Short mmCIF file of C-alpha atoms and ligand atoms in Angstrom, two decimals:
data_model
loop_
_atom_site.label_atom_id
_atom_site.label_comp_id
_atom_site.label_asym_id
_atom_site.label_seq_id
_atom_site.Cartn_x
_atom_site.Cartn_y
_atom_site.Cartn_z
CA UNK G 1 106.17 69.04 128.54
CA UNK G 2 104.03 71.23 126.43
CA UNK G 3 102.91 68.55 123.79
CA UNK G 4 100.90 66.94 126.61
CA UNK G 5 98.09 69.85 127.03
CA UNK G 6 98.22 70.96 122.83
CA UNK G 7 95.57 70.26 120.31
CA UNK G 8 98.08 70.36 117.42
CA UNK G 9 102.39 71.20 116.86
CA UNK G 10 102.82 74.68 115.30
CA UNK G 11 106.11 73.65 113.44
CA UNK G 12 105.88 76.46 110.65
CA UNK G 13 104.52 77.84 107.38
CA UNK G 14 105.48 79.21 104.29
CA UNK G 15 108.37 78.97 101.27
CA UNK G 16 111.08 76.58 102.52
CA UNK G 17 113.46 78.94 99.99
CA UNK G 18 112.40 82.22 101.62
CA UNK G 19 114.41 85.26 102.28
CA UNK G 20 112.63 86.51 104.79
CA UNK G 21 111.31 84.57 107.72
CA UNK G 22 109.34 85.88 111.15
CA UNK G 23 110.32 84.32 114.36
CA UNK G 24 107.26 84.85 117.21
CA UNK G 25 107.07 83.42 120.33
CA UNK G 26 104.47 80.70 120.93
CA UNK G 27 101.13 79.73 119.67
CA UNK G 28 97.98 81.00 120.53
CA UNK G 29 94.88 79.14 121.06
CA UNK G 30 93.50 80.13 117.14
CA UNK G 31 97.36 78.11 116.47
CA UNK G 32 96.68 75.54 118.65
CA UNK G 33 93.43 74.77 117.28
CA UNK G 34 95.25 75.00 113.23
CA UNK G 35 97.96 74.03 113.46
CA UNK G 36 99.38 77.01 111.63
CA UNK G 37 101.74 79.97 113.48
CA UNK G 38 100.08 83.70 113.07
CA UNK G 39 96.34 82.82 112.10
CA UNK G 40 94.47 84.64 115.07
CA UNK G 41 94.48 88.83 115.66
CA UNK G 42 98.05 89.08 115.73
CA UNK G 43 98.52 86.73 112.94
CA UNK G 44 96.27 89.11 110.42
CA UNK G 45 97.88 92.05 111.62
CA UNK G 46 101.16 90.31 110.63
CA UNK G 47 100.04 89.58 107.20
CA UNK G 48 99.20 93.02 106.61
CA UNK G 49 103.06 93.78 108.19
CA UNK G 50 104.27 91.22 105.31
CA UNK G 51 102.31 93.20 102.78
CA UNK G 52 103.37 96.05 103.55
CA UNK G 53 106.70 96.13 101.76
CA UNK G 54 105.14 94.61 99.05
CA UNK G 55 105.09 90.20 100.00
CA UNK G 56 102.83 87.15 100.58
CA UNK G 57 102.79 85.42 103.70
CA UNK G 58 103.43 82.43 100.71
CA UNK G 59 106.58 84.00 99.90
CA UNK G 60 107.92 84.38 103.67
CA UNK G 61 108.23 81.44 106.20
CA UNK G 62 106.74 82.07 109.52
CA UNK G 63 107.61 80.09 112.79
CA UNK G 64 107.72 80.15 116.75
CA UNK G 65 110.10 79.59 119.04
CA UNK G 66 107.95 77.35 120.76
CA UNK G 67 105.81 74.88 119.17
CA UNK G 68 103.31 73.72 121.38
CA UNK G 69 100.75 75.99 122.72
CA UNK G 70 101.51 77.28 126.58
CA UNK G 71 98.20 76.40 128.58
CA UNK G 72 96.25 79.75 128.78
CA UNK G 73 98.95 81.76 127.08
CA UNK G 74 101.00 81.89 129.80
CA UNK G 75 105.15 82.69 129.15
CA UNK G 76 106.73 80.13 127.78
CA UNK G 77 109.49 78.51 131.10
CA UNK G 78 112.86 78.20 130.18
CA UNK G 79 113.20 74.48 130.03
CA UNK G 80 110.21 74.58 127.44
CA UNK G 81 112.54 77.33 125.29
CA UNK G 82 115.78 74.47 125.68
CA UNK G 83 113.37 72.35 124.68
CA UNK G 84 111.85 73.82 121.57
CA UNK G 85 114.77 76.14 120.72
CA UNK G 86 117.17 73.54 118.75
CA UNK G 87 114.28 73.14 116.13
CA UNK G 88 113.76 76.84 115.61
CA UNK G 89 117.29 76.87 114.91
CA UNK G 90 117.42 74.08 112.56
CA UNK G 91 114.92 75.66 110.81
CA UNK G 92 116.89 78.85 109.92
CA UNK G 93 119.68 76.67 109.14
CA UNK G 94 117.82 75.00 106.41
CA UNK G 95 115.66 77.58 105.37
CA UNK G 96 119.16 80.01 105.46
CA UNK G 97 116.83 83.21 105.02
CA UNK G 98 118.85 86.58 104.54
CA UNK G 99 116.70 88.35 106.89
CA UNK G 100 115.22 86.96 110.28
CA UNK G 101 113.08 89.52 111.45
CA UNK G 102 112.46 88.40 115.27
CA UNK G 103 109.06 89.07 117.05
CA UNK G 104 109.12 90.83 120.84
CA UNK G 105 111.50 90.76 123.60
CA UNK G 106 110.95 86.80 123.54
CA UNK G 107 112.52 85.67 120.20
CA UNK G 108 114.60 88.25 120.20
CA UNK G 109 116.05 87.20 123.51
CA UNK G 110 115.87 83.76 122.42
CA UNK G 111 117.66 84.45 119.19
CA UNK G 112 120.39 86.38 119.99
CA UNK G 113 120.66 84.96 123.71
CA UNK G 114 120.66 88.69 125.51
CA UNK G 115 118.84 88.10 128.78
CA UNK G 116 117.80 91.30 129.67
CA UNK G 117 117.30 93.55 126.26
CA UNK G 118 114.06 94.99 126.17
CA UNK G 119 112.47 95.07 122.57
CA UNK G 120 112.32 98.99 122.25
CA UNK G 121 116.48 99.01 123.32
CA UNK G 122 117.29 95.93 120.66
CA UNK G 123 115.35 97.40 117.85
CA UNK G 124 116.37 99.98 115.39
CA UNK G 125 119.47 98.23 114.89
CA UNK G 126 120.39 95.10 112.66
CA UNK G 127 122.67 92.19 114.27
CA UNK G 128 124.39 89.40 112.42
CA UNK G 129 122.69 86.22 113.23
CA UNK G 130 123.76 82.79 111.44
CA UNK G 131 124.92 84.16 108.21
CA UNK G 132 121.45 86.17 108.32
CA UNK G 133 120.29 89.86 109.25
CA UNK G 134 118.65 90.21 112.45
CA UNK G 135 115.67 92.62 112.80
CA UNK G 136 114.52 93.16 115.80
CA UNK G 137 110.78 94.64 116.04
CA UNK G 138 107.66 94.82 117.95
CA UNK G 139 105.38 91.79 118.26
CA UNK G 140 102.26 92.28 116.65
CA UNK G 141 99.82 91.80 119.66
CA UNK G 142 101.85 94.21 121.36
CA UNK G 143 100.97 96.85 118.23
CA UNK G 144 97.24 95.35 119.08
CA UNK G 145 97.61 97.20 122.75
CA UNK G 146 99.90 99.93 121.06
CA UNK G 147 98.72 100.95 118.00
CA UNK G 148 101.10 104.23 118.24
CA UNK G 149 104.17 101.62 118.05
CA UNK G 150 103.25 100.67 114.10
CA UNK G 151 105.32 103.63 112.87
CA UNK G 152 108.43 101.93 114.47
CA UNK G 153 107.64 98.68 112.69
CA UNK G 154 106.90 100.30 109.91
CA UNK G 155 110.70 102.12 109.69
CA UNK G 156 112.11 98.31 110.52
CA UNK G 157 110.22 96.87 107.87
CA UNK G 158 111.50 99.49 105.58
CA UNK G 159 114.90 98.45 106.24
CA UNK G 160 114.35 94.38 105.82
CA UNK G 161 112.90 95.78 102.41
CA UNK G 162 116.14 97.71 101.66
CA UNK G 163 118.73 94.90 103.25
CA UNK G 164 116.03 91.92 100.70
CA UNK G 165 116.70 94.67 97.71
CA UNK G 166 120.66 94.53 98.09
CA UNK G 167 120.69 98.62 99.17
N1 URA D 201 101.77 84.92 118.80
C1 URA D 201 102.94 84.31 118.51
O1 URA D 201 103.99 84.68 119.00
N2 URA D 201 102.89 83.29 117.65
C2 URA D 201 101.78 82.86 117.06
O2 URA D 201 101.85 81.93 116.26
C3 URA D 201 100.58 83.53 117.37
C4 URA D 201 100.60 84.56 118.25
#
C-alpha cells in the first residue's frame, strides 16, 4: 500500500557481484525523492562506514527492506514488511553476498525473523544467514543521535573486513 503515497521505488544500488551488501530499513524522504537507498544524513555517514575498512559504496550493494517510502517516516506495519520482504530476499539470493551486514533492530529482525532482539543484544555476534554471514550493527541514524555507539560499529566492521579477507 506504500507505492500509492511514494515519489519513486528504492529497489537498490551498487555491484550486482558484491560481497558485501547493507540491508536498512526503509527510505527516507532524500530516497524517496532519488530513487537511490542511503543518499540523505544517514546515507553519507554510511559511506564513510563502507570506507572505513577500505571499500566503495560501487563495490558494495546497498538495499532496504522496504522499498517504498513510509509517509512521514513512520515504522514500516507488518503487512508492508510481508509485502516488501520476498524482494529483499530475492535480492540476496541473486546477489549471494558473503557478508550481509543488517542495519538496526528492523532488518535485523526482519532478516533473521527474531521478534523481540534488540540491536545492542543481536550484535557482536555473527549468524548464518542464506549461505551468507550475518552482521548485525547499529543503524547509522541511530549513530547520528549516538555518536558514542561508532566504536561498536567500528569493531563489527572490523570483523566483516576479517570474515571478506578469509581470516
Ligand atoms: N534509512 C534507511 O534505513 N534506509 C535508507 O535508504 C535511508 C535511511
Amino acid at each position: 500500500k506504500l507505492h500509492t503515497g511514494r515519489a519513486n521505488l528504492v529497489f537498490g544500488v551498487g555491484n550486482p557481484d558484491a560481497d558485501l551488501m547493507f540491508v536498512g530499513e526503509a527510505p527516507g524522504q532524500a530516497e524517496d525523492r532519488e530513487g537511490v537507498p542511503f543518499v540523505g544524513r544517514a546515507g553519507q555517514l554510511l559511506t564513510k562506514i563502507i570506507e572505513s575498512i577500505g571499500l566503495k559504496r560501487d563495490d558494495v550493494y546497498i538495499a532496504n527492506v522496504i522499498k517504498c517510502r513510509p509517509p512521514d517516516n513512520r515504522n514500516p506495519e507488518p503487512d508492508e514488511v510481508r509485502t516488501c520482504e520476498p524482494f529483499l530476499f530475492a535480492q540476496i539470493d541473486v546477489i549471494q553476498p558473503r557478508v550481509v551486514v543488517a542495519l538496526g533492530s528492523f532488518a535485523v529482525r526482519t532478516l533473521l525473523r527474531e521478534d523481540r532482539t534488540p540491536i545492542s543484544k543481536a550484535r557482536g555476534r555473527v549468524y548464518n544467514y542464506r549461505g551468507a554471514k550475518l552482521i548485525p550493527t547499529f543503524h547509522p541514524a541511530f549513530l547520528l543521535r549516538s555518536p558514542n555507539r561508532k566504536r561498536d560499529v567500528w569493531e563489527d566492521m572490523k570483523k566483516v573486513r576479517e570474515i571478506l579477507r578469509g581470516e
